[in-house]
N, C-alpha and C. Protein backbone atom coordinates (compact mmCIF):
# COMPACT_ATOMS: atom_id res chain seq x y z
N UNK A 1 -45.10 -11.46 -13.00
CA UNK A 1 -43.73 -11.08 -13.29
C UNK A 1 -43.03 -12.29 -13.91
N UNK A 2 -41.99 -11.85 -15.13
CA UNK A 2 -41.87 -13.31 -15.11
C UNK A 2 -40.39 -13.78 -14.87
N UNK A 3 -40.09 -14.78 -14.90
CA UNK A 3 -38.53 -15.29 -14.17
C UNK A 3 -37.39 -14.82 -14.12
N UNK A 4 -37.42 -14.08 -15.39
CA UNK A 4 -36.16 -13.63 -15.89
C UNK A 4 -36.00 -12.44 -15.12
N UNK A 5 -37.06 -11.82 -15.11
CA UNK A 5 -37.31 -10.23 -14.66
C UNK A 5 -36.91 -10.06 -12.82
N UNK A 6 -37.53 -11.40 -12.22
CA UNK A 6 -37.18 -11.98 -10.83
C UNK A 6 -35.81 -12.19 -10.52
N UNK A 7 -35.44 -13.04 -11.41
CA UNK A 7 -33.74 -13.22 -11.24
C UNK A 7 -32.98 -12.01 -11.11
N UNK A 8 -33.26 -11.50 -12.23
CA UNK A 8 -32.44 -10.38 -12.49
C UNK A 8 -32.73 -9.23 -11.18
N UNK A 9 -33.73 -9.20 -10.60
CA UNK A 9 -34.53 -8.12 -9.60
C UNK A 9 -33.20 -8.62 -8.45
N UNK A 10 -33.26 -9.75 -8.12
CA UNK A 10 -32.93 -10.62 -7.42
C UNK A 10 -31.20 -10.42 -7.10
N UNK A 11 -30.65 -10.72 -8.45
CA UNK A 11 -29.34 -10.25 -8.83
C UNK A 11 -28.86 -9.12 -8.41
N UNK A 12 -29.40 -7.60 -8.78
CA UNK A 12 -29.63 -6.46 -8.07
C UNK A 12 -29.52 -6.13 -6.90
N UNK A 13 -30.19 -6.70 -6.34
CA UNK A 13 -30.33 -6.70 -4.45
C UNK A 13 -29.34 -7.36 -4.28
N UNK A 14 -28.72 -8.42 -4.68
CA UNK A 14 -27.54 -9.19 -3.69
C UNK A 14 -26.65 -8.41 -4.41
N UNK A 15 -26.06 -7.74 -5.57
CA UNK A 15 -25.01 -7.11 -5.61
C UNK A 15 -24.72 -5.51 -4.63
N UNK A 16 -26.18 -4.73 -4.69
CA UNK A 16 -26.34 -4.16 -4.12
C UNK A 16 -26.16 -4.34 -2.67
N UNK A 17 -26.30 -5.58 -1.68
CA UNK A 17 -25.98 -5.66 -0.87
C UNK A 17 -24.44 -6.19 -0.11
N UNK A 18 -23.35 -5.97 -1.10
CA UNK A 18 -21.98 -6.82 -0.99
C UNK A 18 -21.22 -5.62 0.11
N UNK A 19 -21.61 -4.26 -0.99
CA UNK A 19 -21.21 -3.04 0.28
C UNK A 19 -21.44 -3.28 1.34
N UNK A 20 -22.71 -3.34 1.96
CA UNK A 20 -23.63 -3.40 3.14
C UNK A 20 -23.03 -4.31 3.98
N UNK A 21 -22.74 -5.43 3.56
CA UNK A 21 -21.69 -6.51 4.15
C UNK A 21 -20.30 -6.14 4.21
N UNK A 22 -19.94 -5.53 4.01
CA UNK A 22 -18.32 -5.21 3.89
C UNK A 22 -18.39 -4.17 4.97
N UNK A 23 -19.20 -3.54 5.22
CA UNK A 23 -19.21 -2.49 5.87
C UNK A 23 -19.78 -2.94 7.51
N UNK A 24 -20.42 -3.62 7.66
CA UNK A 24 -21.25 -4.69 8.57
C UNK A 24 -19.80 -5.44 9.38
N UNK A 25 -18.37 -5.86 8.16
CA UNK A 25 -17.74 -7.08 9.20
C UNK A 25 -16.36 -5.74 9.15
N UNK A 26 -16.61 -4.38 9.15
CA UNK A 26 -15.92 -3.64 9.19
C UNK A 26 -15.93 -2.70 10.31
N UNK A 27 -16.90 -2.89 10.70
CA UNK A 27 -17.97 -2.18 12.03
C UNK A 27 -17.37 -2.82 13.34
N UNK A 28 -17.98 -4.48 13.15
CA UNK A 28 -18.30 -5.18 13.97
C UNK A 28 -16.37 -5.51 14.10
N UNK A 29 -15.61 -5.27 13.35
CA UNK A 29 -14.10 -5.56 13.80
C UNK A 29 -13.37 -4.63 14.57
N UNK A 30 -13.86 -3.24 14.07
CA UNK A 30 -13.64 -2.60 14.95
C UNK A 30 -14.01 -2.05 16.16
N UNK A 31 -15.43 -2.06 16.61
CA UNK A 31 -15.67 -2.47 17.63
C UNK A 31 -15.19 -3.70 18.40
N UNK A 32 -14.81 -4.60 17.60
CA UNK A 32 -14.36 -5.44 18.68
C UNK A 32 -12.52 -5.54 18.83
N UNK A 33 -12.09 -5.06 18.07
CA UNK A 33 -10.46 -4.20 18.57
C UNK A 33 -10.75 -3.22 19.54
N UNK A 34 -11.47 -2.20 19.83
CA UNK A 34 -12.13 -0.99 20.64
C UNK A 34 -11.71 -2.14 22.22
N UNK A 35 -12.90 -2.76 21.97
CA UNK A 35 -13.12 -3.81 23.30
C UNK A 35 -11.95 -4.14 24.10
N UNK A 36 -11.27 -4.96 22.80
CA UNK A 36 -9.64 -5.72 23.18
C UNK A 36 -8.50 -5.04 23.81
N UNK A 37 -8.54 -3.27 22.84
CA UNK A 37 -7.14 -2.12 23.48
C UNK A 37 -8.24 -1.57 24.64
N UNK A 38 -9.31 -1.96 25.37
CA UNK A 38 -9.92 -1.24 26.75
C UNK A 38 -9.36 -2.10 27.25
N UNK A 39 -9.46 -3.59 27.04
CA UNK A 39 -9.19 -4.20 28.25
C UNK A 39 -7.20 -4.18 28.62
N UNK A 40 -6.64 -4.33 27.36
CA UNK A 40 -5.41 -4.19 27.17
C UNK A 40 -4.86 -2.85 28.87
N UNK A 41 -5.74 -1.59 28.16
CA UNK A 41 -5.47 -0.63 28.35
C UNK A 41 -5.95 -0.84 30.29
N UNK A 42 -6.87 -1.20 30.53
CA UNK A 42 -7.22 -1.77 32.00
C UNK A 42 -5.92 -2.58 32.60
N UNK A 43 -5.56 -3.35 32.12
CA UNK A 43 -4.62 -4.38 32.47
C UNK A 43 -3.09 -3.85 32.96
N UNK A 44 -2.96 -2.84 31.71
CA UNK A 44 -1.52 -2.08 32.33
C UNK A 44 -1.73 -1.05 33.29
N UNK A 45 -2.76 -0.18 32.88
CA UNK A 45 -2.60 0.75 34.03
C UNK A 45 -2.57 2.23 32.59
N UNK A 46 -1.58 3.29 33.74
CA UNK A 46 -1.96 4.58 33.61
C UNK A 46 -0.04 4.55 32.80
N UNK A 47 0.71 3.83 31.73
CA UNK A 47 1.89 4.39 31.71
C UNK A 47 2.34 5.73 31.15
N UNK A 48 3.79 5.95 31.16
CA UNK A 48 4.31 7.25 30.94
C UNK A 48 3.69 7.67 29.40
N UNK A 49 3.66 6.88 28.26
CA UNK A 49 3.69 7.01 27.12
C UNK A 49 3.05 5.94 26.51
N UNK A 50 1.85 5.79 25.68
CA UNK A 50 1.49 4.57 25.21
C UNK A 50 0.69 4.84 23.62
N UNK A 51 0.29 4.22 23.01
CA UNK A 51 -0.26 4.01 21.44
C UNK A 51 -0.51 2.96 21.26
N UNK A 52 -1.45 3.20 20.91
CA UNK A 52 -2.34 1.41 20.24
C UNK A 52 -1.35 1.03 18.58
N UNK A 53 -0.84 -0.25 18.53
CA UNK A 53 -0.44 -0.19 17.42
C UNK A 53 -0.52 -1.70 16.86
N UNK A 54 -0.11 -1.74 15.27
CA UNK A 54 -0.30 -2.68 14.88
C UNK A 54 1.22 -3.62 14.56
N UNK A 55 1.22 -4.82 14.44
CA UNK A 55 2.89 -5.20 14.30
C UNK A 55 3.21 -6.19 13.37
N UNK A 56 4.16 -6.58 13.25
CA UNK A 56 4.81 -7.97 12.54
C UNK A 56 6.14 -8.01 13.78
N UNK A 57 6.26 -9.27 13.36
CA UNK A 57 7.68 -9.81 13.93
C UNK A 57 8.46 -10.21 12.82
N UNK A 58 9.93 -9.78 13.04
CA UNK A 58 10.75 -10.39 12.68
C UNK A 58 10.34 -10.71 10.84
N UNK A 59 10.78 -11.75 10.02
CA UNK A 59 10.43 -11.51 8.68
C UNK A 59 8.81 -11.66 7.96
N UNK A 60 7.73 -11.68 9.05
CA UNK A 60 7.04 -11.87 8.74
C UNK A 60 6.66 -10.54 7.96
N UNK A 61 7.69 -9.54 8.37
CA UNK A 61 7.77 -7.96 7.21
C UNK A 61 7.44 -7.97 6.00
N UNK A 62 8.15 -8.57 5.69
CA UNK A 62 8.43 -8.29 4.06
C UNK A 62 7.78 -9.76 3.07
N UNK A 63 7.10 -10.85 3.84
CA UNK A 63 6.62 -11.84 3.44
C UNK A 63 5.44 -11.06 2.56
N UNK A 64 5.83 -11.94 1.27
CA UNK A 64 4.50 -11.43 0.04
C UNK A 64 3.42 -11.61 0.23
N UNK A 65 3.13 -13.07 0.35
CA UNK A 65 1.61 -14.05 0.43
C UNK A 65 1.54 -13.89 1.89
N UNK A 66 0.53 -13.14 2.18
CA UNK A 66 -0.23 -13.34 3.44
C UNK A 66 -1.43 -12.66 3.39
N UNK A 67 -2.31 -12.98 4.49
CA UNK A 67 -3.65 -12.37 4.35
C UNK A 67 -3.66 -10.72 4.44
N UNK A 68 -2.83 -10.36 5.65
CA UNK A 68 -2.97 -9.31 6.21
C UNK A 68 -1.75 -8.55 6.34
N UNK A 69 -1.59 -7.01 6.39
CA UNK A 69 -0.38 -6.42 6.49
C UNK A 69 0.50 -6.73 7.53
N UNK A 70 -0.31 -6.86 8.62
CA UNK A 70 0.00 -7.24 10.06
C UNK A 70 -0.35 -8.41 10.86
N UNK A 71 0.47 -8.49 11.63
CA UNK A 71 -0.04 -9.73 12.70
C UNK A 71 -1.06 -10.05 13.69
N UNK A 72 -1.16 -8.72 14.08
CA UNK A 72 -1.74 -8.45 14.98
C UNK A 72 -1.87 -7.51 15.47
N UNK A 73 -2.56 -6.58 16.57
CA UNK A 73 -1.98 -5.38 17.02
C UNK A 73 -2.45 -5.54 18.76
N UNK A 74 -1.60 -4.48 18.91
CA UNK A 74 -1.43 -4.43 20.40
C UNK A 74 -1.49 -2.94 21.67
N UNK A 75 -0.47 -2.84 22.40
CA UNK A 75 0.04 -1.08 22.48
C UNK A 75 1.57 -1.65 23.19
N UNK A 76 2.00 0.17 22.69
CA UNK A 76 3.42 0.07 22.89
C UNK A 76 3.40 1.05 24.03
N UNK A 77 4.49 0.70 25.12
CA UNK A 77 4.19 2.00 25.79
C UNK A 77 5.58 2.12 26.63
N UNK A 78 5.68 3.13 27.08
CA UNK A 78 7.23 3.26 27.99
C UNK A 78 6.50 3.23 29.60
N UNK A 79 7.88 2.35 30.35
CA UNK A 79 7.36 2.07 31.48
C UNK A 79 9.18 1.60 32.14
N UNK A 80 9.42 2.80 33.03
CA UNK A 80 10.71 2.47 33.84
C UNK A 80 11.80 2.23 32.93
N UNK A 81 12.32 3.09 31.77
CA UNK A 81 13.25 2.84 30.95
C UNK A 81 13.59 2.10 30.29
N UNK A 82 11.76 1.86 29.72
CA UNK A 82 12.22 0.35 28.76
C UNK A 82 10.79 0.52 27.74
N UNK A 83 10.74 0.24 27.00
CA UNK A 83 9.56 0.11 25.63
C UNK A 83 9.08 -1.08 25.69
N UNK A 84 7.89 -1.76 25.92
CA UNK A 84 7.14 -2.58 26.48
C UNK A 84 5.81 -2.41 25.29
N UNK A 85 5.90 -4.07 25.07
CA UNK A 85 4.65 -3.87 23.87
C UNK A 85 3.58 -5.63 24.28
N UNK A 86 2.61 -5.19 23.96
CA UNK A 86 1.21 -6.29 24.67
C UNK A 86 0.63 -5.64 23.54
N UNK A 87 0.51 -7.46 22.87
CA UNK A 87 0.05 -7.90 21.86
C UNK A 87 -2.01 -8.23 22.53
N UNK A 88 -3.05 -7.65 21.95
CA UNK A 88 -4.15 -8.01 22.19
C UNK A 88 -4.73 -10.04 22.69
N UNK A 89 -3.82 -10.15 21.97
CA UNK A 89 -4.49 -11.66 22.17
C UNK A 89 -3.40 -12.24 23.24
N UNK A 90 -2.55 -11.38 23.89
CA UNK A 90 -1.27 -11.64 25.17
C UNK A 90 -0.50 -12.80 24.41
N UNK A 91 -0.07 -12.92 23.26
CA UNK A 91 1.11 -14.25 22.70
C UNK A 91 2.34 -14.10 22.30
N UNK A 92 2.50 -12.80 21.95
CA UNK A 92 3.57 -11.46 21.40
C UNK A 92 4.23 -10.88 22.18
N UNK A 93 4.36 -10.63 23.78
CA UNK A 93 4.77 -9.84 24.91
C UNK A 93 6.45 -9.70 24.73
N UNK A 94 6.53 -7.97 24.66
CA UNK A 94 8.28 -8.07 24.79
C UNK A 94 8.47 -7.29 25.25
N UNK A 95 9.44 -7.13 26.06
CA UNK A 95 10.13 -5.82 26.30
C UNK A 95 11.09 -5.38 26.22
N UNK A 96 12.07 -4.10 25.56
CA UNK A 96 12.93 -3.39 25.02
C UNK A 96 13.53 -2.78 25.80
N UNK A 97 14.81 -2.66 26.58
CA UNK A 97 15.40 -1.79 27.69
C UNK A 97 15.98 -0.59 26.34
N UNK A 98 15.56 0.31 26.68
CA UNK A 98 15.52 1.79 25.76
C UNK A 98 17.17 2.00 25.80
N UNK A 99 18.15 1.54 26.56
CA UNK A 99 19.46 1.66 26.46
C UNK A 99 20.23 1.00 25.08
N UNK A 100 19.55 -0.14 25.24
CA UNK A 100 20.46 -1.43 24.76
C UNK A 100 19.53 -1.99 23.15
N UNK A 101 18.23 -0.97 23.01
CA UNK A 101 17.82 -1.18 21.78
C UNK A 101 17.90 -0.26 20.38
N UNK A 102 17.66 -0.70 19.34
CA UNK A 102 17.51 -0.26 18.19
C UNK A 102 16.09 0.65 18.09
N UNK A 103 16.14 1.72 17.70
CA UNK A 103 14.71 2.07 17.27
C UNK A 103 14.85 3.02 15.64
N UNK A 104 14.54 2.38 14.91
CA UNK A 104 14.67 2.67 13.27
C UNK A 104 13.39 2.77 12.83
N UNK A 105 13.53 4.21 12.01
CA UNK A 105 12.36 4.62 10.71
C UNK A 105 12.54 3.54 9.86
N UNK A 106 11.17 3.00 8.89
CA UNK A 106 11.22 2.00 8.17
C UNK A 106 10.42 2.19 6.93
N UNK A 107 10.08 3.60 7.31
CA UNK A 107 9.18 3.74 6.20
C UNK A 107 8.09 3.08 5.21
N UNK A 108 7.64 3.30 4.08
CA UNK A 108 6.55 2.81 3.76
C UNK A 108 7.28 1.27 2.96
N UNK A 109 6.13 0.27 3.33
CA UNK A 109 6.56 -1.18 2.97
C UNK A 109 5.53 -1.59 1.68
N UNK A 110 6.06 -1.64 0.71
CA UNK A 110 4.47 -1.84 -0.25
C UNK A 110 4.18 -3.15 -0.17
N UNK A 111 5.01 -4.20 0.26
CA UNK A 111 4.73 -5.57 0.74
C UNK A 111 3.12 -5.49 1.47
N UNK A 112 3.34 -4.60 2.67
CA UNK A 112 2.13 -4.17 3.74
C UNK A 112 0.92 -3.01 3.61
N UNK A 113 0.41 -3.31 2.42
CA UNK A 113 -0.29 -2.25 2.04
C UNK A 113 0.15 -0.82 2.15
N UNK A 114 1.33 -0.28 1.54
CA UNK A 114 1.71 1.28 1.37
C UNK A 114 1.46 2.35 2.82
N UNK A 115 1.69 1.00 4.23
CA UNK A 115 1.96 1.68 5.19
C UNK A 115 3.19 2.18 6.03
N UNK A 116 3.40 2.84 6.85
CA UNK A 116 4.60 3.27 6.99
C UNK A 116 4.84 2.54 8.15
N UNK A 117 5.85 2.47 8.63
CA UNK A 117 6.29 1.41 9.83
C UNK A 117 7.97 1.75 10.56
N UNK A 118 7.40 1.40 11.59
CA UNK A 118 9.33 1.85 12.38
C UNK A 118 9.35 0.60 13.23
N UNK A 119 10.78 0.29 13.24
CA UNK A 119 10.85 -0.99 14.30
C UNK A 119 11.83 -0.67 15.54
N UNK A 120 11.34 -1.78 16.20
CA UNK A 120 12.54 -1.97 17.43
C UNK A 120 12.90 -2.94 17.34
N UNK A 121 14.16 -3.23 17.87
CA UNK A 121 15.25 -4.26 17.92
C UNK A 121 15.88 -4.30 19.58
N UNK A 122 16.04 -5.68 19.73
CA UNK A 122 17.21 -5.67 20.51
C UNK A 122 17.99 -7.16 20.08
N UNK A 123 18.64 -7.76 21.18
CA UNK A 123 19.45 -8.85 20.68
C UNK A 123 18.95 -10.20 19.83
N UNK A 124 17.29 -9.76 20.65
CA UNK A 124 16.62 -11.59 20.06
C UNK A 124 15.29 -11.54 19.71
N UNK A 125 14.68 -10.05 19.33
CA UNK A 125 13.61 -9.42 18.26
C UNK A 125 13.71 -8.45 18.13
N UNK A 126 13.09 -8.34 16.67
CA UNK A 126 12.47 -7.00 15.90
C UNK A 126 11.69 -7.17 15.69
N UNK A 127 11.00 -6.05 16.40
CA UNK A 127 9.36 -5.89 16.09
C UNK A 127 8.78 -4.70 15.23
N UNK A 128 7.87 -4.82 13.93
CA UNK A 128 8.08 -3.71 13.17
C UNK A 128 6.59 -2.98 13.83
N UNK A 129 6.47 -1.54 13.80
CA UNK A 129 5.04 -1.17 14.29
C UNK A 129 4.40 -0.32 13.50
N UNK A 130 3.23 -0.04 13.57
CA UNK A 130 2.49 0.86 12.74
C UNK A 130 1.22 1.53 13.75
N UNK A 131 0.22 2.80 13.12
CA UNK A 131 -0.28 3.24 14.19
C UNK A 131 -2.07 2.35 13.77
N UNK A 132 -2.37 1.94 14.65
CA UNK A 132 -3.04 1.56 14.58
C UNK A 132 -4.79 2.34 14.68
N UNK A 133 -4.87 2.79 13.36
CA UNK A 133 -5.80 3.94 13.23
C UNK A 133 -7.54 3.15 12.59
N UNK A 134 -7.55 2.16 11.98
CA UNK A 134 -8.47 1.26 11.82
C UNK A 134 -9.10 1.62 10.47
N UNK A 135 -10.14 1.55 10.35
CA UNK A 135 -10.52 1.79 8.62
C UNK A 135 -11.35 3.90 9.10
N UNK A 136 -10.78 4.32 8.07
CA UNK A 136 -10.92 5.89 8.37
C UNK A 136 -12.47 6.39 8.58
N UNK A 137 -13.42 5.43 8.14
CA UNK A 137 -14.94 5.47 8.36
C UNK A 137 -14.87 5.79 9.48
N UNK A 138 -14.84 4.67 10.42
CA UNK A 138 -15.00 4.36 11.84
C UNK A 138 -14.43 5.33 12.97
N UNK A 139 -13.12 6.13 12.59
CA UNK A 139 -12.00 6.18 13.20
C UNK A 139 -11.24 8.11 12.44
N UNK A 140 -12.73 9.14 12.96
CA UNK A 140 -12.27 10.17 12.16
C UNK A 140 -11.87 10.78 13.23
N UNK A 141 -10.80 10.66 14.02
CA UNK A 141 -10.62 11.20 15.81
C UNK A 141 -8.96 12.46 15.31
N UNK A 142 -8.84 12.84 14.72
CA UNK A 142 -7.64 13.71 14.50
C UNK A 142 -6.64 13.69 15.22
N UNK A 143 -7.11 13.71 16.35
CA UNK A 143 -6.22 13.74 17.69
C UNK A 143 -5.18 12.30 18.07
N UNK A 144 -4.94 11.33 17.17
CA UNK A 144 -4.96 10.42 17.39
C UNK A 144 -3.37 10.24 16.94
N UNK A 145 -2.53 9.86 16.81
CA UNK A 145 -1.33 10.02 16.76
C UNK A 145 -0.90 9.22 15.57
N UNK A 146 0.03 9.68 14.64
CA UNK A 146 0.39 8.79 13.74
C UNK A 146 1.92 8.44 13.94
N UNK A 147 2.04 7.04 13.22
CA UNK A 147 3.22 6.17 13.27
C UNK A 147 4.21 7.26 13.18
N UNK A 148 4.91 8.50 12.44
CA UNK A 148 5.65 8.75 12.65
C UNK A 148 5.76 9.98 13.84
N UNK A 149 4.68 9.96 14.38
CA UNK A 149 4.67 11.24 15.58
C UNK A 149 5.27 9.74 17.00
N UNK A 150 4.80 8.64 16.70
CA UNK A 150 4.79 7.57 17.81
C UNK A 150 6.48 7.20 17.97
N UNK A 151 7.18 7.16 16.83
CA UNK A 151 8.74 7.32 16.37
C UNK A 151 8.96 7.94 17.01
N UNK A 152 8.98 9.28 16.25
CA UNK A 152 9.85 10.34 16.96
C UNK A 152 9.53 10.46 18.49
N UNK A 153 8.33 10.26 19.22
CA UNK A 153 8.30 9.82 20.77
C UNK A 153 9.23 8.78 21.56
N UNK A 154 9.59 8.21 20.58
CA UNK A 154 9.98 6.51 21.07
C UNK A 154 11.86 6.96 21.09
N UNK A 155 12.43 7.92 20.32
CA UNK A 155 13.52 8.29 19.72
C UNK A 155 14.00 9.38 20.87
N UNK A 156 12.77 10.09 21.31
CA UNK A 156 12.91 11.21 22.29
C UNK A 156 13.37 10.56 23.44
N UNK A 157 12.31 9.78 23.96
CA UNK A 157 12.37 8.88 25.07
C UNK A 157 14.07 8.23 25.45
N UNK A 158 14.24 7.75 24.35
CA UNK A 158 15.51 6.70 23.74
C UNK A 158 16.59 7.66 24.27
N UNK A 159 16.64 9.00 23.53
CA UNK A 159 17.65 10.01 24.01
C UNK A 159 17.23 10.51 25.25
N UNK A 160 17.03 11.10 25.90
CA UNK A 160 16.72 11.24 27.43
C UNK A 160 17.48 10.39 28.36
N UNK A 161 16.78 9.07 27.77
CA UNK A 161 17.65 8.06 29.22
C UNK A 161 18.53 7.95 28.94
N UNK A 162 19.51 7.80 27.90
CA UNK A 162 20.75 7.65 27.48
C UNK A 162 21.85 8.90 27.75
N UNK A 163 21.02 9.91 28.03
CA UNK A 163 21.75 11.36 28.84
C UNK A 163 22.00 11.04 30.28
């Protein structure tokens, strides 16, 4: 065979294999988010209302240059009249008394990859959220709730205690 024909054979296979890799650290991420919202999900318990989600703080929203849409993700969940959110890596922890906060549609951010997002507020953060559904390969579960079904929960909630 001769060199050229090798290279080129050669060339082939590693382009051919760039998918294979993309798909490999796409697997292995989400399995290991899976891991992180079990243990998350161990840690709190059984609450009234909860969703795995993804977030930013504060202006890290609308910042252009960054790697990723989000910061991080976590779950949001209601617990004793208040919206309570645990960030996976525990560095993010806040909690929202459902009286005294903001909860706003935010719609789609094209800053954040053309996802849709709602935030909460109170006196000394806003936290923006999204549903944290993962790459659609991995993650074909229907049943699974989207950012604006997680809103309008969070809005329901909001009105209730405020009656």
């Amino acid at each position: 065979m001769e060199p050229l024909v090798f290279v080129v054979i050669l060339f082939f296979i590693f382009l051919l294999s760039i998918p294979a890799i993309i798909f490999l650290v796409a697997y292995l991420a989400a399995q290991s988010r899976k891991k992180k919202q079990k243990i998350l999900l161990d840690e709190i318990g059984t609450p009234e209302y909860r969703a795995f989600v993804r977030y930013n703080m504060g202006n890290t929203q609308n910042e252009f240059f960054k790697l990723k849409a989000f910061q991080g993700s976590g779950m949001i969940y209601i617990e004793d009249r208040k919206i309570i959110f645990r960030d996976t890596l525990h560095q993010n922890p806040h909690t929202f008394n459902l009286d005294e906060s903001s909860i706003r549609w935010e719609d789609i951010n094209l800053v954040n990859g053309l996802l849709k997002w709602f935030s909460v507020s109170d006196d000394t953060k806003k936290y923006f959220f999204n549903i944290d559904s993962g790459m659609f390969i991995f993650n074909t579960n229907s049943s699974k709730p989207t950012t604006k079904s997680v809103f309008d929960q969070m809005i329901q909630y909001q009105t209730e205690y405020k009656q």
